[in-house]
CSV table of C-alpha atoms in Angstrom, one decimal:
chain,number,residue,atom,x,y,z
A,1197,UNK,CA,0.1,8.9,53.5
A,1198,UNK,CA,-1.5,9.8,50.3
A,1199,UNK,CA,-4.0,7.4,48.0
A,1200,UNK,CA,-3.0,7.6,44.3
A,1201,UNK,CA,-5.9,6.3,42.4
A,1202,UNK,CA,-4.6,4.8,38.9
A,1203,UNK,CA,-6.7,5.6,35.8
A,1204,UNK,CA,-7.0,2.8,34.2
A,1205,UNK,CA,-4.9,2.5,30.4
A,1206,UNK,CA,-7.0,3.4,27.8
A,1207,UNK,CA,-5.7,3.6,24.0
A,1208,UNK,CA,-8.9,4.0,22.0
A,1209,UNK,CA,-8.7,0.2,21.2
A,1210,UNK,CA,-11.7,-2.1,22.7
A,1211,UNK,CA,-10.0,-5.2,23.2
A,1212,UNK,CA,-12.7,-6.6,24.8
A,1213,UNK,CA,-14.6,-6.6,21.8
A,1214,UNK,CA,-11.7,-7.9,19.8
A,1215,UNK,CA,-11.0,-10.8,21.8
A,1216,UNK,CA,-14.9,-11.2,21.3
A,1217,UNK,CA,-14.5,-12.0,17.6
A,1218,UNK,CA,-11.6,-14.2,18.5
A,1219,UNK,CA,-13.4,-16.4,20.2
A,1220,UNK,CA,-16.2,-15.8,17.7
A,1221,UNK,CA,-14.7,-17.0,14.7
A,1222,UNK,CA,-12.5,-20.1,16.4
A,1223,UNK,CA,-15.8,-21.5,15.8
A,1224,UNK,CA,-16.5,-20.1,12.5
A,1225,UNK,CA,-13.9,-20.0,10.4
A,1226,UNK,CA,-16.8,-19.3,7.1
A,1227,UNK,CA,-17.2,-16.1,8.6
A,1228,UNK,CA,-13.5,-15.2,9.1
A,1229,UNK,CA,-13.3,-15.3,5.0
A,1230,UNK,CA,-12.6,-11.5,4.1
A,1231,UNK,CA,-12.5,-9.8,1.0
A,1232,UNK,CA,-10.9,-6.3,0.9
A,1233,UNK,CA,-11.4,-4.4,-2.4
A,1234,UNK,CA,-10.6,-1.1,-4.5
A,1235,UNK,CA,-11.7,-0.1,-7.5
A,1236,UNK,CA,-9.5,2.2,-10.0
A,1237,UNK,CA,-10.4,4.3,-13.1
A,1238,UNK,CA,-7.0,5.7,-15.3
A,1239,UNK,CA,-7.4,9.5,-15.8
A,1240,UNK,CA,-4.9,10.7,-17.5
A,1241,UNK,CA,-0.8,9.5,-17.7
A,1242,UNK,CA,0.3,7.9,-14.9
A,1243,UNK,CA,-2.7,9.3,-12.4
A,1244,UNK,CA,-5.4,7.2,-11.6
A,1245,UNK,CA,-8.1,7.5,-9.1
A,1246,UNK,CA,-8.7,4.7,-6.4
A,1247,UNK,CA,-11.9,4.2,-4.1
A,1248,UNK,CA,-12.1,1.7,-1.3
A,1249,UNK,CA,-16.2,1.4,-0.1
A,1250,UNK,CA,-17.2,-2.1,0.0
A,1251,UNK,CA,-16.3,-5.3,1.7
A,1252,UNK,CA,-17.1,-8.4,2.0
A,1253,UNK,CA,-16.7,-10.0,5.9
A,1254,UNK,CA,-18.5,-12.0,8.4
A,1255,UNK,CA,-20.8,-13.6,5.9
A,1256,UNK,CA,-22.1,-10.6,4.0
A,1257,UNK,CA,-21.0,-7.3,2.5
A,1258,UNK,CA,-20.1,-4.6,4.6
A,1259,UNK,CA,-19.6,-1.1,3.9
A,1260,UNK,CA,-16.9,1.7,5.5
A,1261,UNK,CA,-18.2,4.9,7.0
A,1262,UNK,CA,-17.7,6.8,3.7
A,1263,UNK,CA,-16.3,6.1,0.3
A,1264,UNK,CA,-12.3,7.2,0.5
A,1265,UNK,CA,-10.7,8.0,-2.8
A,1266,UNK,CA,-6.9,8.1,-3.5
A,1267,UNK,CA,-5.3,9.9,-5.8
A,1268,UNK,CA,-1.9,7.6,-7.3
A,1269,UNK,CA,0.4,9.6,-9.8
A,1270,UNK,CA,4.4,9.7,-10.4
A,1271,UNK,CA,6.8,12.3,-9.2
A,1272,UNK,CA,7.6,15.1,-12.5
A,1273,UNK,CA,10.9,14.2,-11.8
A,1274,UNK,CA,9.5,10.8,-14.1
A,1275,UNK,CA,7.9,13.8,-16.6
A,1276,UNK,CA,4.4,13.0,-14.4
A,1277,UNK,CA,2.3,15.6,-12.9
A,1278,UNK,CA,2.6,14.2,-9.2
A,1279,UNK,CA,-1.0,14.1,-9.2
A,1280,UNK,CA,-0.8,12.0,-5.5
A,1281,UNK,CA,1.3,10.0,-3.9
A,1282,UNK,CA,3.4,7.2,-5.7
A,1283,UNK,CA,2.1,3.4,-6.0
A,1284,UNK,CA,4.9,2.5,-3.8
A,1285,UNK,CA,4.6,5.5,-1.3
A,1286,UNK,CA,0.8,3.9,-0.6
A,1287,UNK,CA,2.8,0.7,0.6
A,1288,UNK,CA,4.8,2.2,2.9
A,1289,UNK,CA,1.9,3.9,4.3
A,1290,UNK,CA,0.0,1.1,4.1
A,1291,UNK,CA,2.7,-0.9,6.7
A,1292,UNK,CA,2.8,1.7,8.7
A,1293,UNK,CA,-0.7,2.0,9.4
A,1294,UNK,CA,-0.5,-1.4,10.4
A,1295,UNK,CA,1.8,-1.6,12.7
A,1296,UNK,CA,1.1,1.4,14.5
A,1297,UNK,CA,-2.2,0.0,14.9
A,1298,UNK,CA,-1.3,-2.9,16.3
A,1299,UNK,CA,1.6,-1.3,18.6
A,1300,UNK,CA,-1.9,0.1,19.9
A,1301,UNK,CA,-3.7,-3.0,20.7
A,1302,UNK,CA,-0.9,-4.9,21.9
A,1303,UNK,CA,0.0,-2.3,24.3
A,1304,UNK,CA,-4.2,-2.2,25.9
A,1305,UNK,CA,-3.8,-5.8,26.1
A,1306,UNK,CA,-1.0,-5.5,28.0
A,1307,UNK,CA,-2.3,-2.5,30.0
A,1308,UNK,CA,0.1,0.0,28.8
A,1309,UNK,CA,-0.7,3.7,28.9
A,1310,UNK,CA,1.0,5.0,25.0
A,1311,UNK,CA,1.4,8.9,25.6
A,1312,UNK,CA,3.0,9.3,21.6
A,1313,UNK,CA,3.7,6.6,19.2
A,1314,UNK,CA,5.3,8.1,15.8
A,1315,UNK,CA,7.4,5.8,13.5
A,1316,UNK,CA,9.5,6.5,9.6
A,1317,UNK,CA,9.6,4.4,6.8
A,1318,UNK,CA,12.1,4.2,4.4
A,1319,UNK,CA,12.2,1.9,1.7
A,1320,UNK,CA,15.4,1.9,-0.7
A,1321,UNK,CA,14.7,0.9,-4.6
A,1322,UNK,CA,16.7,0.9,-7.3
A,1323,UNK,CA,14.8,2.2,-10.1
A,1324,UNK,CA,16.9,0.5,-12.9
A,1325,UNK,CA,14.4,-1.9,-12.4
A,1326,UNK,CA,11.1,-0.1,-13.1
A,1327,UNK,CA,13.3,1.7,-16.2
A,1328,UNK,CA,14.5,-1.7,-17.3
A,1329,UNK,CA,18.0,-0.3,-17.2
A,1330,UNK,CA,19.1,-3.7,-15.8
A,1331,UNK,CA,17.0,-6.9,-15.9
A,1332,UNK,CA,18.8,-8.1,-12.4
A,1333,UNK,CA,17.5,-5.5,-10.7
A,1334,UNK,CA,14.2,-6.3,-9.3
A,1335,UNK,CA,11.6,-3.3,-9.5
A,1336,UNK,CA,10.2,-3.3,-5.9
A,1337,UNK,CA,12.2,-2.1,-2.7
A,1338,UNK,CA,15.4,-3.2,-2.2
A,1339,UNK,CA,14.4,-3.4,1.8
A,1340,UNK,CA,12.4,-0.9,3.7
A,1341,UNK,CA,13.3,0.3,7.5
A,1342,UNK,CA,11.3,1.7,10.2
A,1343,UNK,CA,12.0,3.7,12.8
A,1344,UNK,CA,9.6,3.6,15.8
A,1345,UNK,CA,9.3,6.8,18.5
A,1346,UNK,CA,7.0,5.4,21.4
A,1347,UNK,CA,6.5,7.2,24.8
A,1348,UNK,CA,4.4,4.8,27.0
A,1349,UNK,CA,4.7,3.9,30.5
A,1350,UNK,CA,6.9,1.3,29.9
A,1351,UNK,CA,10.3,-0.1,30.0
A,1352,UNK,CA,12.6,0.1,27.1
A,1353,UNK,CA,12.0,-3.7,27.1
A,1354,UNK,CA,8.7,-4.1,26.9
A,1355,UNK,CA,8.3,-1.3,24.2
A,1356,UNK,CA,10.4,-3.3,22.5
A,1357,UNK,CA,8.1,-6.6,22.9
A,1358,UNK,CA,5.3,-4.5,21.9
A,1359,UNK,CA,6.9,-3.5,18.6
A,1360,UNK,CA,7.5,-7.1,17.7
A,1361,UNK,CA,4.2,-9.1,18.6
A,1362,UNK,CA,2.7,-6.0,16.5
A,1363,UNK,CA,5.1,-7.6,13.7
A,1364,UNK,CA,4.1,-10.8,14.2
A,1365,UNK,CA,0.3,-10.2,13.8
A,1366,UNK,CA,0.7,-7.2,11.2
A,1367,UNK,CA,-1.4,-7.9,7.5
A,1368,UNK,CA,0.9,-5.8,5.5
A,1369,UNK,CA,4.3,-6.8,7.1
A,1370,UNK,CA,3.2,-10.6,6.1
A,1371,UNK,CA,2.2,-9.0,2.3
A,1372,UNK,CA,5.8,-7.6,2.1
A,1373,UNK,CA,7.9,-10.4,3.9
A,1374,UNK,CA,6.1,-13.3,2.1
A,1375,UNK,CA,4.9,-13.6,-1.4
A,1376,UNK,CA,1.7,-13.2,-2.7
A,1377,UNK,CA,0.0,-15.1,-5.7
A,1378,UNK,CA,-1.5,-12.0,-7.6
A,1379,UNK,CA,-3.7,-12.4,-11.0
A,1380,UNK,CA,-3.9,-10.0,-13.5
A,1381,UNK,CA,-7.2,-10.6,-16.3
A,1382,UNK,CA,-8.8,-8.6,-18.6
A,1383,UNK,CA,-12.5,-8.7,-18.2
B,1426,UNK,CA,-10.3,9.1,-52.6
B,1427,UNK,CA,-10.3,10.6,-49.0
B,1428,UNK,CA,-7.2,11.8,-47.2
B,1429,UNK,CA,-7.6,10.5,-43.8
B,1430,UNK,CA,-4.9,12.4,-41.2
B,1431,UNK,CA,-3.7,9.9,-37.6
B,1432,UNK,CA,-3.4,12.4,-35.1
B,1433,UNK,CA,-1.0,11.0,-32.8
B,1434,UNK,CA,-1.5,8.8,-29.7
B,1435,UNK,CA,-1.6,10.5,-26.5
B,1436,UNK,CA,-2.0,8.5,-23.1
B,1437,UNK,CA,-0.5,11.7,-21.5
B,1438,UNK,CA,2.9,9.7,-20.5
B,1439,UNK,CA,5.9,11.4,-21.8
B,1440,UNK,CA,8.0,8.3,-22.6
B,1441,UNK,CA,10.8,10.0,-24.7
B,1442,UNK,CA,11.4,11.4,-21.1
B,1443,UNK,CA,11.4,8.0,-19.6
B,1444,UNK,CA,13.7,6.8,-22.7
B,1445,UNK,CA,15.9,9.8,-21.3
B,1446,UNK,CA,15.9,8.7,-17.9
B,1447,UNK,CA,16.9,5.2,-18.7
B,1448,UNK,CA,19.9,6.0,-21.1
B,1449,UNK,CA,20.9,8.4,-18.7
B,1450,UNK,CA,20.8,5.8,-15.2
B,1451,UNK,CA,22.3,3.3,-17.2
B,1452,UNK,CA,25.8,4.8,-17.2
B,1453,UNK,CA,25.0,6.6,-13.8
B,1454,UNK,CA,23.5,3.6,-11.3
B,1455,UNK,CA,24.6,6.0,-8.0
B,1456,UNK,CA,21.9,8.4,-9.4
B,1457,UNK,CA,19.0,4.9,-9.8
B,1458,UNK,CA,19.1,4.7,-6.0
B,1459,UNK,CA,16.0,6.6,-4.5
B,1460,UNK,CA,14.5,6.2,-1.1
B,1461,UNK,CA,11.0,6.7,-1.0
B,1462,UNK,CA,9.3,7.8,2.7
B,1463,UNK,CA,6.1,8.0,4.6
B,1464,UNK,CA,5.9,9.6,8.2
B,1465,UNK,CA,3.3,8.1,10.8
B,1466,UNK,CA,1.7,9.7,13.4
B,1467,UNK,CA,-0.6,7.2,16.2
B,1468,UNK,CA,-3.6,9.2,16.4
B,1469,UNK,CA,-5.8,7.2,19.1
B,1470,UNK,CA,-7.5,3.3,19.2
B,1471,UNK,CA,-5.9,1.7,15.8
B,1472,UNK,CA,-6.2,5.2,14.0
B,1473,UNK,CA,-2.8,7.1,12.6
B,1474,UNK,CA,-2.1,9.6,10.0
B,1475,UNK,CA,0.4,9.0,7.3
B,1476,UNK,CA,2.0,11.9,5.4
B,1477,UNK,CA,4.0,12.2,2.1
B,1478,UNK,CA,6.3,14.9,1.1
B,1479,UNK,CA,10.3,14.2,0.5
B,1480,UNK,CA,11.8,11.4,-0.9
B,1481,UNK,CA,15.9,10.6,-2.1
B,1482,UNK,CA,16.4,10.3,-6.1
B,1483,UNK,CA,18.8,11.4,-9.1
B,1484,UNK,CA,21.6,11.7,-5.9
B,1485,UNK,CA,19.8,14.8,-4.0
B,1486,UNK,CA,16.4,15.0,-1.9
B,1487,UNK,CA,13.5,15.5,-3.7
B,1488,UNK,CA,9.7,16.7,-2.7
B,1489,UNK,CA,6.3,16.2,-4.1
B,1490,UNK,CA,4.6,19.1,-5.3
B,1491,UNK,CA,2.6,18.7,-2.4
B,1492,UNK,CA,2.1,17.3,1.3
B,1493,UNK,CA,0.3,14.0,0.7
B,1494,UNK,CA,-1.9,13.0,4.1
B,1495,UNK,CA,-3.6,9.7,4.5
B,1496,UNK,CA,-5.8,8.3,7.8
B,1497,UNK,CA,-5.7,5.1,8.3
B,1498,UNK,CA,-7.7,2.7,10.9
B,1499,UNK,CA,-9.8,-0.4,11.3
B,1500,UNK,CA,-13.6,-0.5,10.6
B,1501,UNK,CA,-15.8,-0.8,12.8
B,1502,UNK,CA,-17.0,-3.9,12.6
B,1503,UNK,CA,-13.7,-4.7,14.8
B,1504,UNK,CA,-14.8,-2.3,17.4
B,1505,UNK,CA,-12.9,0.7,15.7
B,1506,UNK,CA,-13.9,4.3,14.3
B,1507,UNK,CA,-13.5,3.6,10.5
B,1508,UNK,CA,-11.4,6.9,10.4
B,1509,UNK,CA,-10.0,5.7,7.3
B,1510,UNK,CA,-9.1,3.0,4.9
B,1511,UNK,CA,-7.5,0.0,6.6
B,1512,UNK,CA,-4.1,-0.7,5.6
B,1513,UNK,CA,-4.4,-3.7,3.4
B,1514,UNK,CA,-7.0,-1.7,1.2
B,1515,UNK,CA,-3.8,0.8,0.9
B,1516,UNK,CA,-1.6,-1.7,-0.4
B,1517,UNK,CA,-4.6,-2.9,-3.1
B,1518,UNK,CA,-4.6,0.8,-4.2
B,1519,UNK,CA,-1.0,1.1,-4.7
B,1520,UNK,CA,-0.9,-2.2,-6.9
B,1521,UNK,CA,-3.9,-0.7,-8.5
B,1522,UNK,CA,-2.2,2.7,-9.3
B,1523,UNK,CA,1.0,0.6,-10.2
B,1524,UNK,CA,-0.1,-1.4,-12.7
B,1525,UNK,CA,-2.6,1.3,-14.3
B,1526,UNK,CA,0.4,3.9,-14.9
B,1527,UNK,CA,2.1,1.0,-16.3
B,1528,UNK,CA,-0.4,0.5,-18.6
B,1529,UNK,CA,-1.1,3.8,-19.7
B,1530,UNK,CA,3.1,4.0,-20.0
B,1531,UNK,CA,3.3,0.8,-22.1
B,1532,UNK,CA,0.2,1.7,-24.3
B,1533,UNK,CA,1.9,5.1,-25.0
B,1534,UNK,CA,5.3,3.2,-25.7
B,1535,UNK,CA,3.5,1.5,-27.7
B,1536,UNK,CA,1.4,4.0,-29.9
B,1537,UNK,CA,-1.9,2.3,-28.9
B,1538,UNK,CA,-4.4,4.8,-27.9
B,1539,UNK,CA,-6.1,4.3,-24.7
B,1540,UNK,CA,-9.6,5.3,-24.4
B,1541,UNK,CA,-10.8,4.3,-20.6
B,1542,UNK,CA,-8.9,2.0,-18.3
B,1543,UNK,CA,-10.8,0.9,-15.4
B,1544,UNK,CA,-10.0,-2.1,-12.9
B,1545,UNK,CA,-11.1,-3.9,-9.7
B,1546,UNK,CA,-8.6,-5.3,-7.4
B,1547,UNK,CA,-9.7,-7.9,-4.7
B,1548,UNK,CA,-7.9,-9.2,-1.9
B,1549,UNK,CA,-8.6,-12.3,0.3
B,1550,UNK,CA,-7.9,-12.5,3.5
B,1551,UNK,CA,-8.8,-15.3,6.6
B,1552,UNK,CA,-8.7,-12.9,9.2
B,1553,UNK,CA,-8.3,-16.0,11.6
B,1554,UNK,CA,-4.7,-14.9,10.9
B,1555,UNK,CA,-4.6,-11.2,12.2
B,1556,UNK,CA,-6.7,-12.0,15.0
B,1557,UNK,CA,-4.5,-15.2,16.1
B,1558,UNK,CA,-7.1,-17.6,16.5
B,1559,UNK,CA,-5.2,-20.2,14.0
B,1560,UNK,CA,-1.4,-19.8,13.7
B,1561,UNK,CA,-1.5,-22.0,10.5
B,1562,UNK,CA,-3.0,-19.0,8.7
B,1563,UNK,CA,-1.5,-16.3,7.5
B,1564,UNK,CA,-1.7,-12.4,8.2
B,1565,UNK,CA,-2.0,-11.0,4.9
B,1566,UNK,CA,-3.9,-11.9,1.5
B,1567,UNK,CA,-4.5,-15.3,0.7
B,1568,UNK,CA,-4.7,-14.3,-3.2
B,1569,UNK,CA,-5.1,-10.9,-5.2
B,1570,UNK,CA,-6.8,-10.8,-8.0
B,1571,UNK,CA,-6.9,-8.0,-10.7
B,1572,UNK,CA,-9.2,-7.2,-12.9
B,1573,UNK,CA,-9.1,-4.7,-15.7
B,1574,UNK,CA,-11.7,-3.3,-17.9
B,1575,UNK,CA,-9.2,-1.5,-21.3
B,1576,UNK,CA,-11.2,0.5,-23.7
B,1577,UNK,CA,-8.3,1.1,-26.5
B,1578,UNK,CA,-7.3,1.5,-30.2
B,1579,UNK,CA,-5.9,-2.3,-30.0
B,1580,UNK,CA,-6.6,-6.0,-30.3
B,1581,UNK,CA,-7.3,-8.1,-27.0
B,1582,UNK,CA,-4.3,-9.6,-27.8
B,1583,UNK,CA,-2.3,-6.3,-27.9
B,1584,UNK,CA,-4.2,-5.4,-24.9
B,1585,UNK,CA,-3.8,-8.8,-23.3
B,1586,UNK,CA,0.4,-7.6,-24.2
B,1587,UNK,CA,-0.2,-4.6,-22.6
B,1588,UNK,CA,-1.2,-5.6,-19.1
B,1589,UNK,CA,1.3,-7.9,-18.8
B,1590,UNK,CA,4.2,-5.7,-19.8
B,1591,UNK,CA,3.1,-3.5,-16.8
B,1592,UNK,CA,3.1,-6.2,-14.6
B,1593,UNK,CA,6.7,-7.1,-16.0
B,1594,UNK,CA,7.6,-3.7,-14.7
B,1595,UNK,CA,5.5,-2.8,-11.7
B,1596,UNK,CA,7.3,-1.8,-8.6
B,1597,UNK,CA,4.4,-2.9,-6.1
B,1598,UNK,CA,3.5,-6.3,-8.0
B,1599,UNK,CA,7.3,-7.5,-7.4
B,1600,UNK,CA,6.7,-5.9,-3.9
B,1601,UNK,CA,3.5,-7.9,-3.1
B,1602,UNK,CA,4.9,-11.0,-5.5
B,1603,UNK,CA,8.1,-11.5,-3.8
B,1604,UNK,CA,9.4,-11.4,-0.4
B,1605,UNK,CA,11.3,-7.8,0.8
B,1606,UNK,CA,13.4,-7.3,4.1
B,1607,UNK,CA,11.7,-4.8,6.4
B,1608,UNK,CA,13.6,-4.0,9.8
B,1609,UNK,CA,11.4,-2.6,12.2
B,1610,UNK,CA,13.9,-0.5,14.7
B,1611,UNK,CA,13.2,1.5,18.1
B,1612,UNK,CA,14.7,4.8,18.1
């Protein structure tokens, strides 16, 4: 007979603590009140230069590691200088940061061991809109797919469970699925 | 009498280029149809890299003139490494780079001379959502507001023109503005 000894699943997420804050802010919902922010300065064409630092969460301001800057440009194939990524390249990154992060938690909190998790997103856009070719065509993405690759110690099933209650809690998923009420002002 | 000589506006957008694109897409819409891609790889906790490179357009594949790479994770006040912005903050800096090309596009379209274009985007968020405290609220941004700061050879009004011409067009405003079908598959 031998004695296996199981390690116990660890995927880098403290769930622990996040189920801490959960309980945390049932009872104070003033302090669940985020405010995520970037600021952008125009350089030159279409290239402009983001930087996320600051926000504002749990009652007071709060501030990331380091600054991160992004670099946002079009392709030349629009006579740009592809200068960075595109606006709408940043969204699809954006989603799938989000949903791989959450395939993450869900799987600790369901004590499942991820080995490799790697996922594709594709989103299909017609640009007669952006052009204004053809006023029917609406500018954003015409839908967007993604492909999951997970390797976990799991059944086929559950990887499948894990996927969608990642979904169903997912930030940017809810942006893109639902609409948004966005102002625009000058200063 | 002094001769005074108008050297010509230059926002650095090549629009008769964008004029040619449009004339040519509108007899060709098989050629409007791009697909646009990021790649994801889980790296540990809620941490996962993001890259950029190849995307479908004018009916063959196409590649930036670079690899674009982007980290992406949760701060740490929710018990995570802050290796990178979180991926809401990625979807403010594509609106922001959205709308800014847009403007500098518009401004050039419309021979006004831009001098500095700066903005602030803010999102809000009740992260009572995310965390699934209160199924009443919703994951993503309650409201977005956008705030823009236009030094330029125009009137407010022809500014106040300006902005909302880009937002007419912007690919990632109708993204966050209106709903979009995302399938999220298993391999």
């Amino acid at each position: 007979m031998t004695t296996t000894t199981e390690s116990p699943v660890n995927n880098g997420v403290n769930v622990e603590a996040l189920l801490g804050a959960k309980e945390a802010l049932t009872g104070a919902p003033e302090a669940a009140q985020f405010q995520w922010r970037a600021a952008c300065e125009w350089q030159n064409g279409t290239h402009s230069t983001s930087t996320v630092e600051g926000f504002f969460g749990l009652g007071e301001e709060q501030k990331h590691r380091t600054t991160y800057s992004f670099d946002v440009d079009h392709p030349e194939l629009f006579a740009s200088e592809d200068n960075g990524a595109t606006p709408v390249e940043l969204v699809l990154v954006g989603l799938a940061g989000c949903l791989t992060a959450g395939v993450a938690a869900v799987a600790q909190h369901r004590e499942i061991q991820l080995r490799k998790v790697s996922a594709t997103i594709e989103g299909a856009m017609d640009v007669r809109g952006i052009l204004g070719v053809d006023t029917d065509v609406r500018n954003g993405f015409s839908n967007i797919t993604v492909t999951y690759n997970i390797d976990a110690d799991a059944t086929p099933d559950e990887i499948k469970a894990l996927v969608a209650q990642s979904q169903k809690r997912s930030a940017v998923y809810d942006i893109i699925t639902n609409p948004t009420d966005v102002r625009v002002e000058i200063a």
